[in-house]
Short mmCIF file of C-alpha atoms and ligand atoms in Angstrom, two decimals:
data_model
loop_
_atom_site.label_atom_id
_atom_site.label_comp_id
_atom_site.label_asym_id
_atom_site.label_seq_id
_atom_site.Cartn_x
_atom_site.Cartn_y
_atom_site.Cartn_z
CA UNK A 24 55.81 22.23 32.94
CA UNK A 25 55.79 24.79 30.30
CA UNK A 26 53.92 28.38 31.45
CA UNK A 27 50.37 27.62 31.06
CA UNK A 28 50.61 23.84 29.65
CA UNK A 29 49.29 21.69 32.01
CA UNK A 30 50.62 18.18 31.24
CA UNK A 31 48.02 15.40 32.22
CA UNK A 32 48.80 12.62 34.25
CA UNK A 33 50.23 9.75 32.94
CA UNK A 34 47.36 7.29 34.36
CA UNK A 35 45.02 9.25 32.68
CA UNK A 36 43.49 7.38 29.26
CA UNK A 37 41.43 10.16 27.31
CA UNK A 38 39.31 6.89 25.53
CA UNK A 39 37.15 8.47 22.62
CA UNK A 40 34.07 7.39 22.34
CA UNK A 41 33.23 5.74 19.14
CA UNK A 42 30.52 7.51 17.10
CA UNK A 43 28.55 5.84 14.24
CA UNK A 44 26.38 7.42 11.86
CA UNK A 45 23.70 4.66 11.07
CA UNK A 46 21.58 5.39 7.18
CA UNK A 47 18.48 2.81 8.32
CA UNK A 48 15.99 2.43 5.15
CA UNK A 49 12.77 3.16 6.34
CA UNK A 50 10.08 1.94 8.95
CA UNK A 51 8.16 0.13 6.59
CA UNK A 52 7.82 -3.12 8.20
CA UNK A 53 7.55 -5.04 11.73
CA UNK A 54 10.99 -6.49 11.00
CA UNK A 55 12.20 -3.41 9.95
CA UNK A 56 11.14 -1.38 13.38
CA UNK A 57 12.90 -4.75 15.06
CA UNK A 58 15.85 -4.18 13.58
CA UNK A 59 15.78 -0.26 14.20
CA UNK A 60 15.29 -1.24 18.14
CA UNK A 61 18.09 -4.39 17.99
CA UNK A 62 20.54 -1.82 16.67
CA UNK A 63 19.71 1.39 18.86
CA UNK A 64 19.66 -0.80 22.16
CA UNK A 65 22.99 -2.06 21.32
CA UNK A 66 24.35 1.02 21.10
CA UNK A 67 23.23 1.80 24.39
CA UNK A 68 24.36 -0.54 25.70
CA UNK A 69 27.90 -0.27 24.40
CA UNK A 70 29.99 2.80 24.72
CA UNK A 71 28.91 3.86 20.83
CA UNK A 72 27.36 6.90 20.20
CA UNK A 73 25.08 6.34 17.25
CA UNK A 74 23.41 8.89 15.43
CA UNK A 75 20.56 7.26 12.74
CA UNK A 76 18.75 8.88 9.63
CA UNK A 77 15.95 7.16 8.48
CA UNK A 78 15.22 7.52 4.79
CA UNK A 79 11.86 6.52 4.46
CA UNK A 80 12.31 4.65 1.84
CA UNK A 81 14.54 7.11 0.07
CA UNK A 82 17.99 5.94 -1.59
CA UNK A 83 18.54 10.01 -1.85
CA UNK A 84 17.86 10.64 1.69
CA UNK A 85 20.52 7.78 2.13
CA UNK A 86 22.87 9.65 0.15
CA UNK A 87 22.26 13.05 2.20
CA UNK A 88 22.33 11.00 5.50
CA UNK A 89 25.34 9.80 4.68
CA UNK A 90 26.94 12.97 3.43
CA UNK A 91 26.30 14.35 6.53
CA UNK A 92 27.86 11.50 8.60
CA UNK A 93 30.99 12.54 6.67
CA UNK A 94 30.90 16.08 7.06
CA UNK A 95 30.47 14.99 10.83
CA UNK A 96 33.41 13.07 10.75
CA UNK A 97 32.42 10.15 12.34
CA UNK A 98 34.25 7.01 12.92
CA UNK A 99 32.18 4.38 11.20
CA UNK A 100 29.38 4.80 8.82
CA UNK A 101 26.64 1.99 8.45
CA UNK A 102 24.03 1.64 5.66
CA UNK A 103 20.86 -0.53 5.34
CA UNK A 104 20.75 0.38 1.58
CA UNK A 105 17.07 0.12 0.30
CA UNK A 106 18.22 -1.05 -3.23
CA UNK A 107 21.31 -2.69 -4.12
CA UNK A 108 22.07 -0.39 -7.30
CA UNK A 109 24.05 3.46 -7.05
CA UNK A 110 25.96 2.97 -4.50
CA UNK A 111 29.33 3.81 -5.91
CA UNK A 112 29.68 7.56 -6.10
CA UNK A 113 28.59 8.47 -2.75
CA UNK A 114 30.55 5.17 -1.02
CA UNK A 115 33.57 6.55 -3.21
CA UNK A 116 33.21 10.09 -1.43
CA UNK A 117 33.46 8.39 2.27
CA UNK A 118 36.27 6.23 1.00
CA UNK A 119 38.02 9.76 0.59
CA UNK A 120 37.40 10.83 4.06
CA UNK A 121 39.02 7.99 4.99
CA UNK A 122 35.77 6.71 7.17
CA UNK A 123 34.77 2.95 7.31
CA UNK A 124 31.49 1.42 5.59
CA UNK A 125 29.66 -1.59 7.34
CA UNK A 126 26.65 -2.54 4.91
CA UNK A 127 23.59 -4.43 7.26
CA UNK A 128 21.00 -6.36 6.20
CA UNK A 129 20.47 -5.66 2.36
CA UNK A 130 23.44 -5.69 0.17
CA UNK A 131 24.76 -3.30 -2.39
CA UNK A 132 25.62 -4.16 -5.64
CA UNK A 133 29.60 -2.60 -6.17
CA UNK A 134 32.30 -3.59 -8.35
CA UNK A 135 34.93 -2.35 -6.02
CA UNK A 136 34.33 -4.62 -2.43
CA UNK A 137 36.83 -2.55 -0.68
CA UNK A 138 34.63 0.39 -0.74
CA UNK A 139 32.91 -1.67 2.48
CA UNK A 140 34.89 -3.10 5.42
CA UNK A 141 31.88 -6.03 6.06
CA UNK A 142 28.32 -7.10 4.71
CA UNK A 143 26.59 -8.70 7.77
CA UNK A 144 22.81 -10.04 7.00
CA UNK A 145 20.78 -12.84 5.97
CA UNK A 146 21.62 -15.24 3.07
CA UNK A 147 18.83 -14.00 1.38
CA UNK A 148 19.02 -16.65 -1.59
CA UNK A 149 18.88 -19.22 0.53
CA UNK A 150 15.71 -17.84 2.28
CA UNK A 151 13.64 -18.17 -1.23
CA UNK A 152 15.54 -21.70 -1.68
CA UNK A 153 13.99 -22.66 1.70
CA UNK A 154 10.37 -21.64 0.68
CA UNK A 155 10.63 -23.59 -3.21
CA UNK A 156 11.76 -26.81 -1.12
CA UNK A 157 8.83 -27.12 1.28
CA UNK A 158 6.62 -26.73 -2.09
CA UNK A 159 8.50 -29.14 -3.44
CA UNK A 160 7.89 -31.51 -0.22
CA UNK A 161 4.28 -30.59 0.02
CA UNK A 162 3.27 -31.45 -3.10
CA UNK A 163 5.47 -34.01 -4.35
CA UNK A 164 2.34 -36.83 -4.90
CA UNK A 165 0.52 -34.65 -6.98
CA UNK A 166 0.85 -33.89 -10.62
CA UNK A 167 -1.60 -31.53 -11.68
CA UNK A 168 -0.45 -27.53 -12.32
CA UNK A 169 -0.25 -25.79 -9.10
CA UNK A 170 -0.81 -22.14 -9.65
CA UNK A 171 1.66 -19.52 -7.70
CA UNK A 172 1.07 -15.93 -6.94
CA UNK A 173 3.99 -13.89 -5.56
CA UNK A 174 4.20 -11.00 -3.64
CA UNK A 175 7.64 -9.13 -4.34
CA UNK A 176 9.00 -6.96 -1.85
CA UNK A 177 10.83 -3.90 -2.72
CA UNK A 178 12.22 -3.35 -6.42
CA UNK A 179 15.48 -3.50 -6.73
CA UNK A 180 16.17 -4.48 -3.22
CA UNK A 181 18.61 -7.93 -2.13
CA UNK A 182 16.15 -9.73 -0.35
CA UNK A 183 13.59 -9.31 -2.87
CA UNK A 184 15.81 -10.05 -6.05
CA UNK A 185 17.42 -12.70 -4.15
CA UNK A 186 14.43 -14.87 -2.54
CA UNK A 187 12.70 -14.35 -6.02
CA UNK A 188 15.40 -16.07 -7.41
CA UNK A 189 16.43 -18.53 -4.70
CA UNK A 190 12.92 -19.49 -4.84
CA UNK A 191 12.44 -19.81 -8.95
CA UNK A 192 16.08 -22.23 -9.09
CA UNK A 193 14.24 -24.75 -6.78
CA UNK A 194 11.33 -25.13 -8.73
CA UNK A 195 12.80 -24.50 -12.14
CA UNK A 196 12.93 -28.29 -12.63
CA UNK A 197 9.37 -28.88 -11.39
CA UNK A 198 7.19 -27.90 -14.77
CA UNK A 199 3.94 -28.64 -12.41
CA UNK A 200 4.60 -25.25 -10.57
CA UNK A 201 4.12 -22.32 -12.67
CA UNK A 202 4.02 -18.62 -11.07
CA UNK A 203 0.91 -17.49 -12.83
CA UNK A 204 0.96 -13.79 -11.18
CA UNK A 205 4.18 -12.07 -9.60
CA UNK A 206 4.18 -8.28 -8.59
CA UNK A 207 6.03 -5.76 -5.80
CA UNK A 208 4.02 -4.89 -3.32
CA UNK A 209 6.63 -2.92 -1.21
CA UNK A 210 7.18 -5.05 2.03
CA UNK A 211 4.02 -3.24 3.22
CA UNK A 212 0.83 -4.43 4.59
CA UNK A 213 -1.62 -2.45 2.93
CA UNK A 214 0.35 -2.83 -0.83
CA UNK A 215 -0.07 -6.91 -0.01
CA UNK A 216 -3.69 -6.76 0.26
CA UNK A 217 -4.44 -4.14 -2.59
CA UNK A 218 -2.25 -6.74 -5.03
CA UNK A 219 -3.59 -10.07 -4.10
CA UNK A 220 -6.89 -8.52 -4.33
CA UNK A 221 -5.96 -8.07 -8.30
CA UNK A 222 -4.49 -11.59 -8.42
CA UNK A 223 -7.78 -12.88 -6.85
CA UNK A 224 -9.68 -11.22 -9.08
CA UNK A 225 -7.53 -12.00 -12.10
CA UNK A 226 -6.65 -15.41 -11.29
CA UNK A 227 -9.03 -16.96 -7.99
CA UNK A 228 -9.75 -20.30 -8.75
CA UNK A 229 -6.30 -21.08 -10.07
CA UNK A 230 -4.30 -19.64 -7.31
CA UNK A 231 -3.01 -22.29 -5.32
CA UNK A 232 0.18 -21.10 -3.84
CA UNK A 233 1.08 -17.16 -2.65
CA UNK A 234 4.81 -17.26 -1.95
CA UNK A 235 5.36 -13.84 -0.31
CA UNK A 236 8.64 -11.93 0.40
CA UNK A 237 7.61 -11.24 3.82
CA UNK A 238 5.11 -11.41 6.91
CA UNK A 239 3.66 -7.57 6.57
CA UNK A 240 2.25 -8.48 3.09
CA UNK A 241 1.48 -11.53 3.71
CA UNK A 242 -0.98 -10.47 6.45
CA UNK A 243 -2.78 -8.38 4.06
CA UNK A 244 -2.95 -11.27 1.47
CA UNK A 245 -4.50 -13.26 4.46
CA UNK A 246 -7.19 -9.77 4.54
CA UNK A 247 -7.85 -10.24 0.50
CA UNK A 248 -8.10 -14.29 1.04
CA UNK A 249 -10.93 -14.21 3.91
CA UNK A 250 -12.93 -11.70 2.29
CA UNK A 251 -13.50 -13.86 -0.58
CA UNK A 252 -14.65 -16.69 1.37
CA UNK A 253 -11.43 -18.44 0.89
CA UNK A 254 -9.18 -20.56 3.74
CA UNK A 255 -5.86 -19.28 3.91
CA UNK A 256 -3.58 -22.09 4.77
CA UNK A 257 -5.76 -24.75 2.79
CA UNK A 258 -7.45 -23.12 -0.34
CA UNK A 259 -4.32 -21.36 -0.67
CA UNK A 260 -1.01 -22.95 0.77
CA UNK A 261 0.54 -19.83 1.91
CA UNK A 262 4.88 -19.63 2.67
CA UNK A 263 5.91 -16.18 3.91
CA UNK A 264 9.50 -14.67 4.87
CA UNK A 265 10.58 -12.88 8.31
CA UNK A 266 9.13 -14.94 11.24
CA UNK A 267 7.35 -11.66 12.94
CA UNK A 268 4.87 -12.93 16.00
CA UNK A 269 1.73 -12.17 14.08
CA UNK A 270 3.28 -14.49 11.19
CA UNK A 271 4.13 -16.85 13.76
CA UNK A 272 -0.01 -16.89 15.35
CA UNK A 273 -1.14 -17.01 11.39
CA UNK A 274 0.76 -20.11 11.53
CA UNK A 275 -0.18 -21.68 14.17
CA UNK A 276 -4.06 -20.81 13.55
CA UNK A 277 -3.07 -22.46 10.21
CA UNK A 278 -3.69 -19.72 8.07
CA UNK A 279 -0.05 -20.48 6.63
CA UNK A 280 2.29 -22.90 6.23
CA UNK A 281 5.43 -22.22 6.41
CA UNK A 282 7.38 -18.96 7.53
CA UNK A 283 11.14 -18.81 6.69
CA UNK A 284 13.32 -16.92 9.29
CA UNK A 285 14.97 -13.41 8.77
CA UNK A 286 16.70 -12.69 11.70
CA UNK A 287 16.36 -8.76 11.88
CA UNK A 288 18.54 -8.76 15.61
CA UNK A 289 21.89 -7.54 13.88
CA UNK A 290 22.73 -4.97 16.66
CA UNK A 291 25.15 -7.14 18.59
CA UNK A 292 26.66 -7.81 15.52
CA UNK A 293 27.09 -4.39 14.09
CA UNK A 294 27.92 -3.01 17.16
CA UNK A 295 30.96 -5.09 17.98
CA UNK A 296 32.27 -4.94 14.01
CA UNK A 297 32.34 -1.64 15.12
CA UNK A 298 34.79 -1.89 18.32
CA UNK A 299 36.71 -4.54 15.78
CA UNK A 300 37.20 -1.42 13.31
CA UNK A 301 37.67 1.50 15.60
CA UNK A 302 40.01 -0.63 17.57
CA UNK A 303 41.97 -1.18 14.04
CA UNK A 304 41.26 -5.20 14.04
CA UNK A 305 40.50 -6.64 10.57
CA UNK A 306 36.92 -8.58 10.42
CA UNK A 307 35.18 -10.81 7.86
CA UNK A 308 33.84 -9.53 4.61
CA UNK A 309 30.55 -11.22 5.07
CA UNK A 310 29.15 -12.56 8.56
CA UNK A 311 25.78 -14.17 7.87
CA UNK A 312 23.02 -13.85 10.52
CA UNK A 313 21.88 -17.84 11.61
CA UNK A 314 18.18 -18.48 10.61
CA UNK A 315 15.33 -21.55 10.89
CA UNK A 316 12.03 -22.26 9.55
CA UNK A 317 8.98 -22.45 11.22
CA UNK A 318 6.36 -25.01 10.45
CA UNK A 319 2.68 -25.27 12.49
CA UNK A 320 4.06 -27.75 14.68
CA UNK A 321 6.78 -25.60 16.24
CA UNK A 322 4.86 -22.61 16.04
CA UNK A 323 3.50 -22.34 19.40
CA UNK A 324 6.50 -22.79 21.14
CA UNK A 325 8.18 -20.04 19.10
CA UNK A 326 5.40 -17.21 19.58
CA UNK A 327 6.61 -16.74 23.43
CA UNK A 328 10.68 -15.81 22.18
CA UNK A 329 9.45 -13.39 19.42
CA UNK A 330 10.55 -9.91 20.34
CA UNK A 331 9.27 -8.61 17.21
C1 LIG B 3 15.29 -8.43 5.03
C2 LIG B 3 14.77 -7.01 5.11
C3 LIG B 3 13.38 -6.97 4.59
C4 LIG B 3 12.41 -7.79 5.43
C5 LIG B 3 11.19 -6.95 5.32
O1 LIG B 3 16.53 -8.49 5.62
O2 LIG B 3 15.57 -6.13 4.35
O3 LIG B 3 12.93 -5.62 4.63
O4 LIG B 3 12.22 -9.09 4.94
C6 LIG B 3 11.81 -5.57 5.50
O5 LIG B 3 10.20 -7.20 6.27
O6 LIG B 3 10.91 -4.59 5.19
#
């Protein structure tokens, strides 16, 4: 060998480990800290080093997270963007360092798709579709106005634009359910009592549906309900997104009626696009997490699988 250069030995594979610099939205919700945890412990368990920023709820933190991944240089970058709008400039900067984007869970709202190898998450549409339809089963022999108050989840978010919408297409044809009250209450707990509280008090004795965006709020709806001496589940038919445990015993006390799945588990998923991408295999653009519904009947038997 050359003075001083010590060749290794052929056998010997110097295998980098992968590092990906995870931007995760906030902590705001029970799903939220589930899919935090899904995402971490499939790291661990894989040969990924992950490093995660969470922004609190902060699309500028997101942006400085992410800057940072960059100046980092690591392999992949992944993004749980907290609204779907801005996205561009700073996805345009890690297109220039040549580093690959997974967006999980929400979406973000680009005109140039290559600027992301893959979008996995829920079908968020057809979450809110899901909810309109067992309205439109529930009530279908009665013809009188059925009043709906909705709890929004984050502005500008996917899953809150998206089940708003899926939700309003399935009952657009249905002039017997009118949303009398709609409003964001943040995906939060405390912001989903404080707001039905003012549709209550605006609007009690003609609410007769809360559709909510997901399970946090919706518990503090089910707060605002019971202190006014109403019955959650029958004064107020009550159909909530996520599928969280204490949704899931709500549900089967009968205090609502129907919760539509969001499956927050997406670490096995992100974590083996990201041996697909290091590894240089192409994947698909969009892999959409499976989800059910949950009704009081299967309730029960669900409450003992939740890990969230
Ligand atoms: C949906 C996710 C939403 C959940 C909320 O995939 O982005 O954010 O429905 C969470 O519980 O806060």
């Amino acid at each position: 060998t050359k003075a001083g250069h010590q060749e290794l030995p052929q056998e010997t594979i110097v295998r980098k480990v992968p590092v990906l610099g995870f931007s995760q939205l906030g902590s705001e919700s029970a799903w939220r800290l589930a899919n935090t945890s899904s995402i971490m412990e499939s790291a661990a368990e894989s040969d990924v080093k992950i490093m995660m920023e969470n922004a609190e709820q902060s699309q500028d933190k997101q942006f400085e997270a992410i800057r940072e991944f960059v100046k980092q240089k690591v392999d992949v970058i992944a993004v749980a963007p907290v609204v779907e709008t801005g996205w561009e400039p700073v996805l345009r900067e890690v297109e220039k360092a040549g580093i690959p984007v997974v967006i999980i869970d929400r979406y973000v709202d680009v005109s140039d798709t290559s600027l992301y190898v893959t979008h996995i998450g829920s079908d968020f549409y057809e979450e809110g579709r899901k909810a309109g339809k067992y309205l439109l089963d529930k009530f279908s022999d009665q013809r009188e106005p059925i009043g709906i108050v909705e709890l929004k989840g984050t502005e500008g978010s996917t899953p809150s634009i998206a089940r708003g919408k899926g939700f309003r297409d399935v009952i657009a044809n249905h002039s017997q359910f009118r949303i009398i009250e709609s409003d964001h209450a943040d995906f939060t707990t405390d912001k989903g009592k404080e707001v039905m509280k003012k549709f209550l008090h605006e609007r009690k004795g003609q609410i007769r549906v809360l559709f909510s965006h997901n399970d946090d709020m919706t518990l503090g709806a089910i707060e605002a309900i019971e202190q006014l001496g109403l019955v959650p589940g029958k004064d107020i038919v009550i159909v909530t997104v996520d599928g969280t445990r204490r949704a899931l015993e709500k549900l089967s006390e009968g205090k609502i009626n129907l919760v539509v799945e969001c499956n927050p588990l997406l670490g096995p998923n992100l974590i083996q696009a990201v041996k697909e991408i290091v590894k240089g295999n192409t994947i698909p653009k969009r892999i959409v997490t499976t989800e059910n519904v949950f009704t009081q009947v299967t309730a029960a038997g669900e409450i003992v699988n939740r890990s969230y």
